[in-house]
CSV table of C-alpha atoms and ligand atoms in Angstrom, one decimal:
chain,number,residue,atom,x,y,z
O,172,MET,CA,120.2,65.3,-166.7
O,173,MET,CA,117.0,65.3,-164.6
O,174,MET,CA,115.9,62.6,-162.2
O,175,LEU,CA,112.4,61.9,-161.2
O,176,LEU,CA,112.0,61.0,-157.5
O,177,LEU,CA,109.0,59.1,-156.2
O,178,ASP,CA,107.9,58.4,-152.6
O,179,ILE,CA,104.8,56.2,-152.7
O,180,GLY,CA,102.9,55.8,-149.4
O,181,ASN,CA,99.7,53.9,-148.7
O,182,THR,CA,97.6,57.0,-149.5
O,183,ASN,CA,99.7,59.5,-151.3
O,184,LEU,CA,102.3,59.7,-153.9
O,185,ARG,CA,104.9,62.4,-153.6
O,186,TRP,CA,107.2,63.3,-156.5
O,187,ALA,CA,109.9,65.8,-157.3
O,188,LEU,CA,112.2,66.5,-160.1
O,189,ALA,CA,115.9,66.6,-158.8
O,190,ARG,CA,117.4,69.3,-161.1
O,191,SER,CA,120.5,70.1,-159.1
O,192,GLU,CA,121.9,69.1,-155.7
O,193,ASP,CA,118.7,69.3,-153.7
O,194,ALA,CA,116.6,72.1,-154.9
O,195,PHE,CA,113.3,70.6,-155.8
O,196,GLU,CA,109.6,71.2,-155.4
O,197,VAL,CA,107.5,68.3,-154.1
O,198,GLU,CA,104.0,67.5,-155.6
O,199,VAL,CA,101.5,65.3,-153.7
O,200,ALA,CA,98.7,63.3,-155.1
O,201,ARG,CA,96.4,60.7,-153.8
O,202,HIS,CA,96.8,57.4,-155.5
O,203,SER,CA,94.4,54.4,-155.5
O,204,GLY,CA,96.8,51.7,-156.5
O,205,ALA,CA,97.7,53.5,-159.8
O,206,VAL,CA,99.5,56.6,-161.0
O,207,PRO,CA,96.6,59.1,-160.7
O,208,LEU,CA,95.3,61.1,-163.8
O,209,ASP,CA,96.6,64.5,-162.6
O,210,VAL,CA,100.1,63.1,-162.2
O,211,LEU,CA,99.9,61.5,-165.7
O,212,ALA,CA,99.0,64.9,-167.1
O,213,ARG,CA,102.0,66.5,-165.5
O,214,TRP,CA,104.4,63.8,-166.5
O,215,GLU,CA,103.2,63.8,-170.0
O,216,VAL,CA,104.7,67.2,-170.7
O,217,LEU,CA,108.0,66.8,-168.7
O,218,ASP,CA,111.3,66.6,-170.5
O,219,PRO,CA,112.1,62.9,-170.4
O,220,PRO,CA,113.9,62.2,-167.1
O,221,SER,CA,117.2,60.3,-167.2
O,222,ARG,CA,116.3,58.1,-164.3
O,223,LEU,CA,113.2,57.3,-162.1
O,224,ILE,CA,114.0,56.5,-158.5
O,225,VAL,CA,111.2,55.0,-156.4
O,226,GLY,CA,110.7,54.2,-152.7
O,227,ASN,CA,107.5,52.3,-152.5
O,228,VAL,CA,105.5,51.1,-149.5
O,229,GLY,CA,102.1,51.4,-151.3
O,230,GLY,CA,102.0,47.9,-152.6
O,231,ALA,CA,102.7,46.0,-155.9
O,232,ALA,CA,99.8,47.5,-158.0
O,233,VAL,CA,101.0,51.1,-157.8
O,234,GLY,CA,104.6,50.1,-158.4
O,235,GLU,CA,103.5,48.1,-161.5
O,236,SER,CA,101.5,51.2,-162.6
O,237,VAL,CA,104.6,53.3,-162.3
O,238,ARG,CA,106.6,50.8,-164.4
O,239,ARG,CA,104.0,50.7,-167.2
O,240,VAL,CA,103.8,54.5,-167.3
O,241,ALA,CA,107.6,54.9,-167.3
O,242,HIS,CA,108.0,52.4,-170.1
O,243,ALA,CA,105.3,54.1,-172.1
O,244,TYR,CA,106.3,57.7,-171.6
O,245,TRP,CA,110.1,57.5,-171.5
O,246,GLY,CA,111.2,53.9,-172.3
O,247,LEU,CA,112.6,54.0,-168.8
O,248,GLU,CA,112.9,51.2,-166.2
O,249,PRO,CA,112.2,52.5,-162.7
O,250,GLU,CA,114.7,51.9,-160.1
O,251,PHE,CA,113.0,50.6,-156.8
O,252,VAL,CA,115.2,51.3,-153.8
O,253,SER,CA,115.3,48.7,-151.1
O,254,VAL,CA,116.5,48.7,-147.5
O,255,ARG,CA,120.1,47.8,-146.8
O,256,ALA,CA,121.2,46.5,-143.4
O,257,ALA,CA,124.1,48.9,-143.4
O,258,TRP,CA,124.5,52.1,-145.3
O,259,ARG,CA,127.8,54.0,-144.5
O,260,ASP,CA,127.5,54.2,-140.6
O,261,LEU,CA,123.7,53.7,-140.5
O,262,ARG,CA,122.9,50.2,-139.2
O,263,ILE,CA,119.4,49.1,-139.1
O,264,ALA,CA,118.2,47.6,-135.9
O,265,TYR,CA,115.7,45.0,-137.4
O,266,ALA,CA,117.0,41.4,-137.5
O,267,ASP,CA,115.5,41.3,-141.0
O,268,PRO,CA,116.1,44.9,-142.3
O,269,SER,CA,114.0,44.0,-145.5
O,270,ARG,CA,111.0,44.2,-143.2
O,271,LEU,CA,111.6,47.9,-142.4
O,272,GLY,CA,109.6,50.1,-144.6
O,273,VAL,CA,111.8,51.8,-147.3
O,274,ASP,CA,110.3,55.2,-146.4
O,275,ARG,CA,111.7,54.7,-142.8
O,276,TRP,CA,115.0,53.8,-144.1
O,277,LEU,CA,115.2,56.8,-146.4
O,278,ALA,CA,114.1,59.2,-143.6
O,279,LEU,CA,116.8,57.7,-141.4
O,280,ILE,CA,119.4,58.2,-144.0
O,281,GLU,CA,118.4,61.8,-144.5
O,282,ALA,CA,118.0,62.6,-140.7
O,283,HIS,CA,121.3,61.0,-139.8
O,284,ALA,CA,123.1,62.9,-142.6
O,285,SER,CA,121.5,66.3,-141.9
O,286,VAL,CA,121.5,66.3,-138.1
O,287,ASP,CA,124.3,65.8,-135.5
O,288,GLY,CA,123.6,63.5,-132.5
O,289,ALA,CA,120.6,61.4,-131.7
O,290,VAL,CA,117.4,61.9,-133.7
O,291,LEU,CA,113.8,60.8,-133.2
O,292,ILE,CA,111.9,60.7,-136.6
O,293,VAL,CA,108.2,60.9,-136.5
O,294,ASP,CA,106.4,60.4,-139.9
O,295,ALA,CA,102.7,60.8,-139.5
O,296,GLY,CA,100.9,59.7,-142.5
O,297,THR,CA,98.5,56.8,-143.2
O,298,ALA,CA,100.3,55.1,-140.4
O,299,VAL,CA,102.6,56.9,-137.9
O,300,THR,CA,106.1,55.6,-137.7
O,301,TYR,CA,108.7,56.5,-135.1
O,302,ASP,CA,112.4,55.7,-135.6
O,303,LEU,CA,115.2,56.2,-133.1
O,304,ILE,CA,118.7,56.7,-134.2
O,305,LEU,CA,121.9,57.5,-132.2
O,306,GLY,CA,124.5,60.0,-133.4
O,307,ASP,CA,126.9,57.2,-134.4
O,308,GLY,CA,124.5,55.8,-136.9
O,309,ARG,CA,123.0,53.0,-134.8
O,310,HIS,CA,119.3,52.6,-135.4
O,311,LEU,CA,117.6,51.5,-132.2
O,312,GLY,CA,114.3,50.6,-133.7
O,313,GLY,CA,111.0,52.3,-133.7
O,314,SER,CA,107.2,52.0,-133.2
O,315,ILE,CA,104.2,52.1,-135.5
O,316,LEU,CA,100.7,53.4,-134.8
O,317,PRO,CA,97.8,53.8,-137.1
O,318,GLY,CA,97.5,57.3,-138.5
O,319,ILE,CA,95.2,59.8,-137.2
O,320,GLU,CA,92.4,59.2,-139.9
O,321,MET,CA,92.8,55.5,-139.5
O,322,MET,CA,92.4,55.7,-135.7
O,323,ARG,CA,89.2,57.7,-136.2
O,324,SER,CA,87.8,55.4,-138.9
O,325,SER,CA,88.6,52.1,-137.1
O,326,LEU,CA,87.0,53.5,-133.9
O,327,LEU,CA,83.8,54.4,-135.8
O,328,ALA,CA,83.8,51.1,-137.7
O,329,GLY,CA,84.1,49.1,-134.5
O,330,THR,CA,81.6,50.9,-132.3
O,331,GLN,CA,78.1,52.6,-132.6
O,332,ILE,CA,79.6,56.0,-131.9
O,333,PRO,CA,77.8,58.5,-134.2
O,334,ARG,CA,79.9,59.9,-137.0
O,335,ILE,CA,80.7,63.5,-135.9
O,336,GLU,CA,83.6,65.3,-137.6
O,337,SER,CA,85.6,67.7,-135.5
O,338,GLU,CA,89.1,69.0,-135.2
O,339,PRO,CA,90.9,68.9,-131.9
O,340,SER,CA,90.7,71.9,-129.8
O,341,GLY,CA,94.4,71.8,-128.6
O,342,ARG,CA,93.4,70.3,-125.2
O,343,SER,CA,93.9,66.6,-124.3
O,344,TRP,CA,90.3,66.2,-123.3
O,345,ALA,CA,86.9,67.3,-124.8
O,346,THR,CA,83.2,67.8,-123.8
O,347,ASP,CA,81.7,66.5,-127.1
O,348,THR,CA,82.1,63.2,-129.2
O,349,GLY,CA,83.8,64.6,-132.3
O,350,SER,CA,86.4,66.6,-130.3
O,351,ALA,CA,87.0,63.7,-127.9
O,352,ILE,CA,87.9,61.4,-130.9
O,353,ALA,CA,90.0,64.0,-132.5
O,354,ALA,CA,91.8,64.9,-129.2
O,355,GLY,CA,92.4,61.2,-128.5
O,356,SER,CA,94.2,60.4,-131.7
O,357,VAL,CA,96.3,63.6,-132.0
O,358,GLN,CA,97.3,63.3,-128.3
O,359,ALA,CA,98.2,59.6,-128.6
O,360,VAL,CA,100.5,60.3,-131.5
O,361,ALA,CA,102.0,63.3,-129.9
O,362,ALA,CA,102.3,61.7,-126.4
O,363,LEU,CA,104.3,58.8,-127.9
O,364,ALA,CA,106.6,61.2,-129.7
O,365,ASP,CA,107.4,62.8,-126.2
O,366,ARG,CA,107.8,59.5,-124.5
O,367,LEU,CA,110.3,58.2,-127.2
O,368,PHE,CA,112.1,61.6,-127.1
O,369,GLU,CA,112.7,61.0,-123.3
O,370,HIS,CA,113.8,57.4,-124.0
O,371,LEU,CA,116.1,58.4,-126.7
O,372,ALA,CA,117.6,61.2,-124.5
O,373,HIS,CA,118.4,58.6,-121.9
O,374,GLU,CA,119.9,56.2,-124.5
O,375,ALA,CA,122.0,59.0,-126.0
O,376,GLY,CA,123.0,60.6,-122.7
O,377,ALA,CA,122.1,64.0,-124.4
O,378,GLU,CA,119.2,65.9,-125.8
O,379,PRO,CA,118.2,64.4,-129.2
O,380,SER,CA,116.6,66.3,-132.1
O,381,MET,CA,113.1,65.3,-133.3
O,382,LEU,CA,112.1,65.6,-137.0
O,383,LEU,CA,108.4,65.6,-137.9
O,384,SER,CA,107.2,64.6,-141.4
O,385,GLY,CA,104.1,63.2,-143.2
O,386,GLY,CA,100.7,64.6,-144.1
O,387,ASP,CA,99.6,64.9,-140.5
O,388,ALA,CA,102.9,66.6,-139.2
O,389,ASP,CA,101.2,70.0,-138.7
O,390,ARG,CA,98.2,68.5,-136.8
O,391,ILE,CA,100.4,67.0,-134.2
O,392,ALA,CA,103.3,69.5,-134.0
O,393,SER,CA,101.4,71.8,-131.5
O,394,ALA,CA,100.6,68.9,-129.2
O,395,ILE,CA,104.2,67.7,-128.9
O,396,GLN,CA,106.0,69.2,-126.0
O,397,ALA,CA,109.6,68.4,-126.9
O,398,PRO,CA,111.2,70.6,-129.5
O,399,CYS,CA,110.7,69.4,-133.0
O,400,GLU,CA,111.5,70.5,-136.5
O,401,MET,CA,109.1,70.0,-139.5
O,402,VAL,CA,110.7,68.4,-142.6
O,403,PRO,CA,107.9,67.8,-145.0
O,404,ASP,CA,110.1,66.2,-147.7
O,405,LEU,CA,112.3,64.0,-145.5
O,406,VAL,CA,111.7,60.8,-147.4
O,407,LEU,CA,112.3,62.4,-150.9
O,408,ARG,CA,115.5,64.1,-149.6
O,409,GLY,CA,116.7,60.7,-148.5
O,410,LEU,CA,115.9,59.3,-151.8
O,411,ALA,CA,117.9,62.1,-153.5
O,412,ARG,CA,120.8,61.4,-151.3
O,413,VAL,CA,120.8,57.7,-151.8
O,414,VAL,CA,120.8,58.1,-155.6
O,415,ARG,CA,123.6,60.7,-155.4
O,416,GLU,CA,125.7,58.4,-153.4
O,417,LEU,CA,124.9,55.3,-155.5
O,418,SER,CA,125.8,56.8,-158.9
P,502,ATP,N1,91.0,57.2,-145.7
P,502,ATP,C1,92.2,57.5,-145.2
P,502,ATP,N2,93.1,56.7,-144.9
P,502,ATP,C2,94.3,57.0,-144.4
P,502,ATP,N3,94.8,58.3,-144.4
P,502,ATP,C3,93.9,59.3,-144.7
P,502,ATP,C4,92.6,58.9,-145.2
P,502,ATP,N4,92.0,60.1,-145.5
P,502,ATP,C5,92.8,61.1,-145.3
P,502,ATP,N5,93.9,60.6,-144.8
P,502,ATP,C6,95.0,61.4,-144.4
P,502,ATP,O1,95.9,61.4,-145.5
P,502,ATP,C7,97.3,61.8,-145.2
P,502,ATP,C8,98.2,60.8,-145.5
P,502,ATP,O2,99.5,61.2,-145.1
P,502,ATP,P1,100.8,61.0,-145.9
P,502,ATP,O3,100.6,61.6,-147.3
P,502,ATP,O4,101.9,61.3,-145.1
P,502,ATP,O5,100.6,59.4,-146.1
P,502,ATP,P2,101.4,58.3,-146.9
P,502,ATP,O6,102.8,58.8,-147.2
P,502,ATP,O7,100.4,58.0,-148.1
P,502,ATP,O8,101.4,57.1,-145.9
P,502,ATP,P3,102.3,56.1,-145.4
P,502,ATP,O9,103.7,56.6,-145.7
P,502,ATP,O10,102.1,56.1,-143.8
P,502,ATP,O11,102.0,54.8,-146.0
P,502,ATP,C9,97.1,61.9,-143.6
P,502,ATP,O12,96.9,63.3,-143.4
P,502,ATP,C10,95.9,61.1,-143.3
P,502,ATP,O13,95.4,61.4,-142.0
P,503,PAU,C1,104.5,51.6,-141.7
P,503,PAU,C2,104.4,52.1,-143.1
P,503,PAU,C3,103.2,51.8,-143.7
P,503,PAU,C4,104.6,53.6,-143.0
P,503,PAU,O1,104.6,54.3,-144.3
P,503,PAU,C5,105.7,51.6,-144.0
P,503,PAU,O2,106.9,52.0,-143.5
P,503,PAU,C6,105.6,50.0,-144.0
P,503,PAU,O3,104.9,49.5,-144.7
P,503,PAU,N1,106.6,49.4,-143.3
P,503,PAU,C7,106.8,48.0,-143.1
P,503,PAU,C8,106.7,47.5,-141.7
P,503,PAU,C9,107.8,48.1,-140.8
P,503,PAU,O4,108.4,49.2,-141.1
P,503,PAU,O5,108.1,47.4,-139.8
P,504,K,K1,105.2,58.7,-145.8
């Protein structure tokens, strides 16, 4: 029996078929509040999945679109995962855990299960989220920044700065507008990662691990000084793990 796993962010939808334990290939598509046409075309020719498991932070409209498609294609009711205050030894720091994005919770589950000791998770997508967890499963909390693209677009929307596209040069300062903006956003995201890494090391009393995920992970990786590991499918892996242990 095959499960379809779905991680819906504010910009992109990631999906994978969980055929066996954890061998799956991830596909990414931009959504605009509905299941995009190229994904529909792929799903149309799938063997009907036995379950459809969804982590959704992309809003009610795209969730409803997934529900309609699942009914129409497979007569299946999607299972939307929600955050639990405690899951095994993982305890969420938020006073109201339901406020924590489910993508962050799934990333925490996977990070804690797959890494010994304290972990800093950096998920750089539409927004950038940071989560700190100790080796005993205690979540300390986190931080949220606008994503790199959003930093740039909000800066340009709120000023008269001319629109000049540029990629950062790898240095933390620049000598032209486009590179200065690109450098600013990438360095901001990376610098907060390094700062939180230091704070977590202090809290944990040992060197933590850092996991990097999200569409902008490779844009920020080289600007981060602390050692970090890329895990592009962290949220989907967390989803696969939650379902395995739920059923
Ligand atoms: N207009 C845009 N708004 C936001 N992000 C954009 C835009 N255009 C391009 N991007 C880029 O799209 C990618 C989105 O990353 P990713 O796929 O990880 O996000 P997501 O999972 O949809 O977001 P999130 O989980 O933060 O809601 C990033 O590389 C981001 O910089
Ligand atoms: C921050 C995002 C958008 C990142 O995907 C998502 O995790 C979310 O909508 N979170 C809710 C707010 C919070 O986590 O505190
Ligand atoms: K994400």
